[in-house]
XYZ file of C-alpha atoms in Angstrom:
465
model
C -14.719 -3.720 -25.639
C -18.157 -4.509 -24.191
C -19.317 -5.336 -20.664
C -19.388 -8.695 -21.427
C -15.168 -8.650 -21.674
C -14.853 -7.502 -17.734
C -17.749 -9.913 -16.764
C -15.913 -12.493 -18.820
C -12.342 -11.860 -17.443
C -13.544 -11.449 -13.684
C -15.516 -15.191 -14.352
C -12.398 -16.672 -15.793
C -9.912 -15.074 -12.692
C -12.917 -16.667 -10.485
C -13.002 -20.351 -11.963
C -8.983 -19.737 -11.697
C -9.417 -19.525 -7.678
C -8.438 -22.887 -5.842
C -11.522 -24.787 -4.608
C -10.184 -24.163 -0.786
C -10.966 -21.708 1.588
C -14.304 -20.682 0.331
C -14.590 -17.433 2.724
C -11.436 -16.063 1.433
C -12.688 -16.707 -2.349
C -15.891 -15.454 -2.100
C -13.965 -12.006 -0.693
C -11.734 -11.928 -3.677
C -14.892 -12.860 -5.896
C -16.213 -9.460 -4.107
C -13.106 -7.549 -4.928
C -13.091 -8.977 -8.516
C -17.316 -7.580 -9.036
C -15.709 -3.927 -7.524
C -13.211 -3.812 -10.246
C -15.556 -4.282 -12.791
C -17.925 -1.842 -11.522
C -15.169 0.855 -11.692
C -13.904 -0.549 -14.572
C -17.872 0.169 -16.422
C -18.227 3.661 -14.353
C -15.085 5.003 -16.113
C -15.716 4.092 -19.489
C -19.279 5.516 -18.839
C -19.104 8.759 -16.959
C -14.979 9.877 -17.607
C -15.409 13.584 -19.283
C -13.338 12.286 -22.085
C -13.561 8.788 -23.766
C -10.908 6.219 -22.554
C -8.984 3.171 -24.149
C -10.485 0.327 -22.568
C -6.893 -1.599 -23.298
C -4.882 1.033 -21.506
C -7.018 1.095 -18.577
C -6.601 -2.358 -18.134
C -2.877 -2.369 -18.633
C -2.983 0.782 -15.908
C -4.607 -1.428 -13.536
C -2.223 -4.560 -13.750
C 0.681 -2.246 -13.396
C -0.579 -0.774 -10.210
C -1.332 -3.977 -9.062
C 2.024 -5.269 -9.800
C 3.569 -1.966 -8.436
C 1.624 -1.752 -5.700
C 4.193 -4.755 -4.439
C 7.359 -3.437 -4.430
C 9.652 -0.667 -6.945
C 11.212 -3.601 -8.907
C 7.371 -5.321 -9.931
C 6.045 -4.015 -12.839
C 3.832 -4.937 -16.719
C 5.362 -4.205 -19.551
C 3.214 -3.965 -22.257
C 4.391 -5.008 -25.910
C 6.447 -2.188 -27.252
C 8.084 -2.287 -23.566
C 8.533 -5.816 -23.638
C 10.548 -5.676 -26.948
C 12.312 -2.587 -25.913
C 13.529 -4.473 -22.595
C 14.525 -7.505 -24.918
C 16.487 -5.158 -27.329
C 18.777 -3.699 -24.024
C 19.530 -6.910 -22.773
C 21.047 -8.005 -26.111
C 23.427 -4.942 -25.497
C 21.695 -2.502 -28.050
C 19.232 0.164 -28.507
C 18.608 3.485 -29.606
C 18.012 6.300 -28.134
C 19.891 9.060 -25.654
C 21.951 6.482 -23.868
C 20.345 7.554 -20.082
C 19.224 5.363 -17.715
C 15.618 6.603 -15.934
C 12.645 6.117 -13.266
C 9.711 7.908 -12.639
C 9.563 10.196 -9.054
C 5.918 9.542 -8.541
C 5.757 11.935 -5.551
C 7.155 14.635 -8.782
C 5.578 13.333 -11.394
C 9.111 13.789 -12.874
C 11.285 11.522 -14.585
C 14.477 10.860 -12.922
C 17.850 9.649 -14.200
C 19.457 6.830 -12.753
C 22.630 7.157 -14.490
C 23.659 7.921 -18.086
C 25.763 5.210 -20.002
C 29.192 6.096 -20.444
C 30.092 7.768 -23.798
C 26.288 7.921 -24.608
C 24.775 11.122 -25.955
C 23.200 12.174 -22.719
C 26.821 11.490 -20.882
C 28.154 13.489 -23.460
C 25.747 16.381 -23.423
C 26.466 16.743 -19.117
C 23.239 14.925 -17.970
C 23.902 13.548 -13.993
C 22.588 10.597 -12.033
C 19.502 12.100 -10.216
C 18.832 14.864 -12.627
C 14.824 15.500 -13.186
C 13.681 15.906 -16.242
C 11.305 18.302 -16.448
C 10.077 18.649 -20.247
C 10.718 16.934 -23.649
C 10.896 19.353 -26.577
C 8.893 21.951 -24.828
C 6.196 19.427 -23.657
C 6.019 18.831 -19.718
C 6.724 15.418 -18.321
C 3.928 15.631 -15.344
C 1.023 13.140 -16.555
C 2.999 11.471 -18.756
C 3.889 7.865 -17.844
C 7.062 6.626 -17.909
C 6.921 4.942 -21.104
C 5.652 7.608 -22.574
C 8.741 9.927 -21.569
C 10.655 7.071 -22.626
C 9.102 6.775 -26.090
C 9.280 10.780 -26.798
C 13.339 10.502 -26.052
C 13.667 7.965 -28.873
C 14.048 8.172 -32.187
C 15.996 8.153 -35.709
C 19.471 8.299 -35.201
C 21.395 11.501 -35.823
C 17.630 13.394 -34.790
C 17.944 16.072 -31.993
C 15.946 16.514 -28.953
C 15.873 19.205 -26.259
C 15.491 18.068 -22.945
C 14.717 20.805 -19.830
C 16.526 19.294 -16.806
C 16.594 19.850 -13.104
C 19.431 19.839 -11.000
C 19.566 19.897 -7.221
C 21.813 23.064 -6.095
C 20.827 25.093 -9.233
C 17.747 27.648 -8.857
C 16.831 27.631 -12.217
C 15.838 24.378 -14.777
C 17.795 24.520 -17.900
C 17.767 22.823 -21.852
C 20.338 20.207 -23.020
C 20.380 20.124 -26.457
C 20.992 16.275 -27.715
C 21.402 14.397 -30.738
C 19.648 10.879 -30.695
C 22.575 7.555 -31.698
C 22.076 4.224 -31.763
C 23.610 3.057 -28.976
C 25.374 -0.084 -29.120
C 26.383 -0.787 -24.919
C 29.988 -2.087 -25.083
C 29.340 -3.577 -21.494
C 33.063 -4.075 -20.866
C 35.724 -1.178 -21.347
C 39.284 -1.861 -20.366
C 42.381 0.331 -20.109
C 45.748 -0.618 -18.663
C 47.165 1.311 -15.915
C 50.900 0.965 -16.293
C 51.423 -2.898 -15.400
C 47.934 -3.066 -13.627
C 44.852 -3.787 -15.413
C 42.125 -1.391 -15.309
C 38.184 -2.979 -16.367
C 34.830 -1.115 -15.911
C 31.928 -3.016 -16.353
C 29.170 -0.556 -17.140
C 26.512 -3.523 -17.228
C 25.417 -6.617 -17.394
C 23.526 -7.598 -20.649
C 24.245 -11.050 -22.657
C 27.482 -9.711 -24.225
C 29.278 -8.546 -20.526
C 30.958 -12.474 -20.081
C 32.304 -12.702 -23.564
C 33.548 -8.766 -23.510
C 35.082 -9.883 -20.022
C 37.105 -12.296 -21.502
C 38.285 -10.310 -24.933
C 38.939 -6.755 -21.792
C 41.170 -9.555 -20.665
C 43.327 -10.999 -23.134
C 43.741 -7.257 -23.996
C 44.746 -6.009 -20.904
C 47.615 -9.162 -21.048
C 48.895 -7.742 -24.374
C 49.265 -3.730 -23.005
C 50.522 -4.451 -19.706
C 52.741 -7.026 -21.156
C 52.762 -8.820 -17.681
C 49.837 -7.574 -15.727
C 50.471 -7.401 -12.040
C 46.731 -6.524 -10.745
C 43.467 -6.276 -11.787
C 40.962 -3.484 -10.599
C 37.432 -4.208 -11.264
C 35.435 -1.156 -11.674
C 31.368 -1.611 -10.816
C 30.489 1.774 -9.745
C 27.153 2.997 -11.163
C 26.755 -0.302 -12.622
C 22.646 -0.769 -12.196
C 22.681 -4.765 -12.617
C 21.358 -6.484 -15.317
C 21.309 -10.382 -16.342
C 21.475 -12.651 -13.066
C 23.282 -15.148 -15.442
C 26.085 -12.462 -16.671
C 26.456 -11.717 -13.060
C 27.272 -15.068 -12.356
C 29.488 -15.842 -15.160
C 31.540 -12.677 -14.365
C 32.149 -14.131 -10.531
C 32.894 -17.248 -12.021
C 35.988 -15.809 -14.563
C 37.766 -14.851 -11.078
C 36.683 -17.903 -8.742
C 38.139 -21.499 -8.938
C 35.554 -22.964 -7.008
C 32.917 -22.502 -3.976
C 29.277 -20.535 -4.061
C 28.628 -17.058 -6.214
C 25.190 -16.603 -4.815
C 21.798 -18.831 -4.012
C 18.208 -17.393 -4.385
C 15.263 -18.430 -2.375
C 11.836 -17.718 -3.144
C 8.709 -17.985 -0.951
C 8.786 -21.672 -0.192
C 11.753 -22.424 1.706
C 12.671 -25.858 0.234
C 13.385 -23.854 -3.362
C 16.747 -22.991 -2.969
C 18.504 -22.365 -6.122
C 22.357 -22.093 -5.812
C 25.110 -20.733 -8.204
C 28.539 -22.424 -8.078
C 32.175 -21.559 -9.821
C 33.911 -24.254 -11.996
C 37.959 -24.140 -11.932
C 39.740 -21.900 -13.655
C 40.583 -18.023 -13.274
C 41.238 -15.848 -15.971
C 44.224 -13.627 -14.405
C 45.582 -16.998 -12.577
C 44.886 -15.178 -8.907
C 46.479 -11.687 -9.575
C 45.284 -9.550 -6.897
C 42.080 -7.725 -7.366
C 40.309 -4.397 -6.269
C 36.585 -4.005 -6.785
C 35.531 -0.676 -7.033
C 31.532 -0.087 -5.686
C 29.439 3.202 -4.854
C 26.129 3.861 -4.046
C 25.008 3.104 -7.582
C 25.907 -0.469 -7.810
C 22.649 -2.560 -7.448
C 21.964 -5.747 -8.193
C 24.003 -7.982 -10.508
C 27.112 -5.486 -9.641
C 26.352 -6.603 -5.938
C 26.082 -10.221 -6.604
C 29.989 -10.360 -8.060
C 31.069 -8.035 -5.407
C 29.860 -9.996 -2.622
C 30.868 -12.855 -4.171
C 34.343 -11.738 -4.635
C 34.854 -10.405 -1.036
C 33.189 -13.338 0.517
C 36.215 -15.754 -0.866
C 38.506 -13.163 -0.179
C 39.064 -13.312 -3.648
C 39.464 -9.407 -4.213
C 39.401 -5.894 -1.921
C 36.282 -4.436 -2.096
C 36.984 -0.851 -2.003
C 34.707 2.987 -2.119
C 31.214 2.882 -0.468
C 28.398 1.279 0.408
C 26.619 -0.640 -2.452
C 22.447 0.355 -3.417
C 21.013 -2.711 -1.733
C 19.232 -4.006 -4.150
C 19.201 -8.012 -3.088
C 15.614 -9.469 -5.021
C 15.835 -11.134 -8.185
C 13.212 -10.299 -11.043
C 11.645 -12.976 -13.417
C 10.315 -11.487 -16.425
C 6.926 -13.868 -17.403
C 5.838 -13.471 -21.249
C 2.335 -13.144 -21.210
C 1.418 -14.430 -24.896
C -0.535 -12.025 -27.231
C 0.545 -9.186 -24.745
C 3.611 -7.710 -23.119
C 5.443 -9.399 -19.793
C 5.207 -9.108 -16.074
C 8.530 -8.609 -14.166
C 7.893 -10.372 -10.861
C 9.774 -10.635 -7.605
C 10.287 -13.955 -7.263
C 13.190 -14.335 -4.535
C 15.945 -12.682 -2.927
C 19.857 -13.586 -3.721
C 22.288 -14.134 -1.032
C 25.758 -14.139 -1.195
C 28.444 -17.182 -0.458
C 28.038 -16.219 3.381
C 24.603 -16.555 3.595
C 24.197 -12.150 4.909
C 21.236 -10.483 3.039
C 22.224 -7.698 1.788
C 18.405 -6.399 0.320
C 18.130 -2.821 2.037
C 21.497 -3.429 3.525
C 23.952 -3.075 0.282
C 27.299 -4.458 0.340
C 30.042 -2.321 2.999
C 33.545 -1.869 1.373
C 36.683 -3.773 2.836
C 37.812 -0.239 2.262
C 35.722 3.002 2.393
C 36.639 5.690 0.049
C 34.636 8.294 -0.356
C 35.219 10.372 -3.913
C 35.507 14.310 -3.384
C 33.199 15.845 -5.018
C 33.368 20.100 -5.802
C 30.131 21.577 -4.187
C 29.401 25.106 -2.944
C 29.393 25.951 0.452
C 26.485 24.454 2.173
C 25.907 21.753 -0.312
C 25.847 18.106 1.584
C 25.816 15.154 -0.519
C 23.561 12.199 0.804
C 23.712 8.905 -0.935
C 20.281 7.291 -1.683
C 19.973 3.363 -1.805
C 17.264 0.332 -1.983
C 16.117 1.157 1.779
C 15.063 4.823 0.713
C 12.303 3.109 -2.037
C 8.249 3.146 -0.618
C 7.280 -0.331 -0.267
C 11.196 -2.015 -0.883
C 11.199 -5.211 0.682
C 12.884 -5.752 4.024
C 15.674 -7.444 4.937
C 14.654 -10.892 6.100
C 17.533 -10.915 8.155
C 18.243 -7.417 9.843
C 14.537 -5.307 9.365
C 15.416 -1.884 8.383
C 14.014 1.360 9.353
C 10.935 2.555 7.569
C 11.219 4.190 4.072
C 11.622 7.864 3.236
C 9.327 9.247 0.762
C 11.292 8.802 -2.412
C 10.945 8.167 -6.147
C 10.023 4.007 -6.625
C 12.719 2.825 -8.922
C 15.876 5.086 -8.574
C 19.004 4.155 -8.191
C 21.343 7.115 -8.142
C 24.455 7.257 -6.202
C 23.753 10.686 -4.730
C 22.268 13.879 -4.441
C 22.862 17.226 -3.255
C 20.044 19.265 -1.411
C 21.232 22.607 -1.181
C 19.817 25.936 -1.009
C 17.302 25.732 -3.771
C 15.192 22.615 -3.716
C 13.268 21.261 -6.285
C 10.111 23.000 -6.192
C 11.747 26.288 -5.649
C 11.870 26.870 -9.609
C 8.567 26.306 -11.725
C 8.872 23.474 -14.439
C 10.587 24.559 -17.466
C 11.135 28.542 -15.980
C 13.969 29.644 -16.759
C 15.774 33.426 -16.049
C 15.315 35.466 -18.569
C 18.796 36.042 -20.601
C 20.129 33.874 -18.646
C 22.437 30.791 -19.837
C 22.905 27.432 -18.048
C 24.219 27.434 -14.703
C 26.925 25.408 -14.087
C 26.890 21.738 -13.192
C 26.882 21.647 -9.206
C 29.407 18.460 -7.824
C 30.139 16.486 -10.890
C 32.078 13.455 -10.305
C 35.205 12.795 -12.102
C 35.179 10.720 -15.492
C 35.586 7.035 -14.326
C 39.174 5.657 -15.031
C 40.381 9.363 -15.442
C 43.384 10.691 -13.121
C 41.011 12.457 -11.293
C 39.377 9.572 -10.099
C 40.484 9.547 -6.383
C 38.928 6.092 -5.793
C 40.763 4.653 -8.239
C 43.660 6.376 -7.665
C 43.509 4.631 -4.108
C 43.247 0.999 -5.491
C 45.953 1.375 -8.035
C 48.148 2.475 -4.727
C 47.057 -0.640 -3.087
C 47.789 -3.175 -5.700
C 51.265 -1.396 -6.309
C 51.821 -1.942 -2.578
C 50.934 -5.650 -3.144
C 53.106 -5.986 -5.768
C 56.052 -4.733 -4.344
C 55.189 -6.645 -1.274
C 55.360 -9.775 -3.424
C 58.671 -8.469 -4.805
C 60.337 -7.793 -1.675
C 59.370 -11.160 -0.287
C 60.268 -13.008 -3.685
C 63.836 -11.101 -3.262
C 64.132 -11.814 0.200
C 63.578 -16.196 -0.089
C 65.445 -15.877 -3.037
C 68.362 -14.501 -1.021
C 68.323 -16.683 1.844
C 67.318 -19.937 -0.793
């Protein structure tokens, strides 16, 4: 790439500027000339020589970045990749991650259910410290990402860090092609138990099939809980379809962007798949997004109980922009509001009912929950400003963590004690759907009281009919 490129492309952004407001052109003209004299001093005088390509690519995505944690470039591998997860496939360890720039650590958001890193222990908010012996620190995130894929049936050792354990320690796991069955349904005697895990282009049609299964095991289903929790979002469109399977009419959720006057809004069409069966929603800390949208749609109507606690906050909506011969920019081009009009960006959506799910710590151990509001640079809520972010990672979305005695530069990247095995997992949340599952335990109590409400009062008009 010769000079003549960055002269070329800072000409062309230049000619691009609007023939208005000369004073605040020639500034960015200015700003434009500075890039392109660091640009050339790099390439010159860096010790070692650089990919002109990359550094380009670095400075878009700092740009973009430099926004807010949802704004980022994708280049072309990354662009494909996102494609590949939104069609509800891809290989890999099945995890969920962000990069802690204060750490220079990759972070996990969550792990998808049944995936090999679910399966191997790995925990929302775990670091990840090395990648087959090689550290993580200087490595961007796509770079982590790309080292943690590959062939199927291929094993990997990754060197985690855990919050309440002294010591980092190895996971040993073997790479699948994952195939994300969004939907997973169970029935719970004659209530109906469905987890959506997220929300790709397969979630509305799995939705439906979760249902007409759920009608054939419970025989005559009585309830319906609707599990979100660690849900990170996904397809705006899924997320409104899903609202829609449960709403006979009314609003799901509008958007507006920076001019006021474009005001897109989402509305349901008749019909509801369980025929207005009562409904639980189950939310923690680690549903963003989408899961937020349905949720807040549901309670808004008063369609469903939204029950556990407070949701991430996540309330902006992404447009992902090809950029031809390239990758794609994913730009924040709006926030979403539910049916009542609240924001909920930095705010998150507050259970009807708050249950908190135990979780076995050691003594001393304090679990905080960590949402949108925690994220430098998040937007604010137009409607309620919030208080000023905490210095936290710029993506994550886990639903806790647990500071405890040993923090996370206590123990040196990849030391571990010599002899020593594995410590234990420190507060691991029960298996969603499982008997342990206090939360759900809780809403299959409260749709059992419904239902024998209904009974009773059935009985009762009966008898005096």
């Amino acid at each position: 790439m010769r000079r003549g490129f960055v002269t070329g492309l800072v000409s062309l952004v230049v000619l691009s500027l609007p023939l208005v407001g000369s004073a605040a052109n020639r500034d960015s003209y200015n700003q434009l000339n500075l890039f392109g004299e660091v640009f050339e001093r790099i390439r010159r005088d860096y010790v070692e020589p650089v990919d002109d390509e990359k550094l380009i690519e670095a400075a878009i995505n700092g740009m973009l970045q430099s926004l807010d944690p949802h704004s980022s470039y994708l280049d072309a591998k990354g662009y494909r990749d996102m494609q590949v997860q939104t069609r509800g496939e891809f290989g890999g360890l099945g995890i969920e991650v962000t990069m802690d720039t204060q750490l220079g650590l990759v972070r996990v958001i969550s792990p998808i259910d049944g995936s090999p890193a679910d399966k191997a222990g790995v925990k929302p908010n775990d670091l990840i410290v090395a990648i087959d012996g090689e550290q993580v620190q200087g490595l961007t995130l796509a770079d982590a990402v790309e080292r943690m894929r590959g062939p199927a049936g291929s094993n990997i050792v990754v060197t985690l860090r855990r919050e309440g354990l002294a010591q980092d320690f190895d996971v040993n796991i073997t790479r699948a092609v994952i195939p994300v069955d969004a939907v997973r349904v169970e029935a719970k005697g004659s209530i109906g138990y469905m987890r959506v895990r997220s929300f790709n282009e397969r979630t509305d049609e799995q939705l439906e099939d979760g249902i007409a299964k759920l009608e054939r095991e419970t025989g005559h289903m009585t309830g319906l809980i609707l599990d979100l929790r660690n849900n990170p979002g996904g397809l705006l469109d899924q997320a409104v379809a899903v609202s829609d399977a449960f709403l006979e009419q009314g609003e799901i959720v509008s958007t507006r962007g920076r001019d006021p006057q474009a005001v897109q809004r989402f509305n349901a069409r008749a019909g509801d798949v369980i025929h207005g069966l009562p409904m639980v929603v189950l939310i923690n800390g680690g549903s963003a997004s989408a899961s937020e949208i349905v949720a807040g749609a549901l309670q808004d109507h008063g369609r469903a109980v939204v029950l556990g606690t407070k949701s991430f906050g996540k309330g902006s909506v992404q447009t992902l922009i090809p950029l031809p011969g390239h990758g794609a920019m994913r730009l924040t081009t709006s926030r979403y509001y539910p049916p009542s009009g609240r924001s909920i960006q930095a705010k998150g959506i507050g259970p009807d009912v708050v249950v908190d799910q135990p979780i076995v710590s050691p003594l001393g151990v304090v679990i905080h929950p960590r949402s949108e509001a925690d994220l430098r640079g998040h937007l604010e809520n137009d409607q309620e400003p919030t208080t000023p972010a905490t210095a936290l990672p710029d993506d994550a979305k886990p639903e806790q963590v647990q500071p405890g005695a040993a923090k996370p530069g206590d123990a040196k990247p990849g030391a571990t004690a010599p002899g020593a095995q594995p410590a234990a997992p420190v507060g691991n949340p029960p298996v969603p759907g499982s008997d342990e599952d206090y939360q759900l335990q809780r809403a299959l109590e409260l749709l059992r009281g419904v239902a024998l409400f209904n009974r009773q009062r059935d009985n009762a008009l009966a008898l005096n009919g």
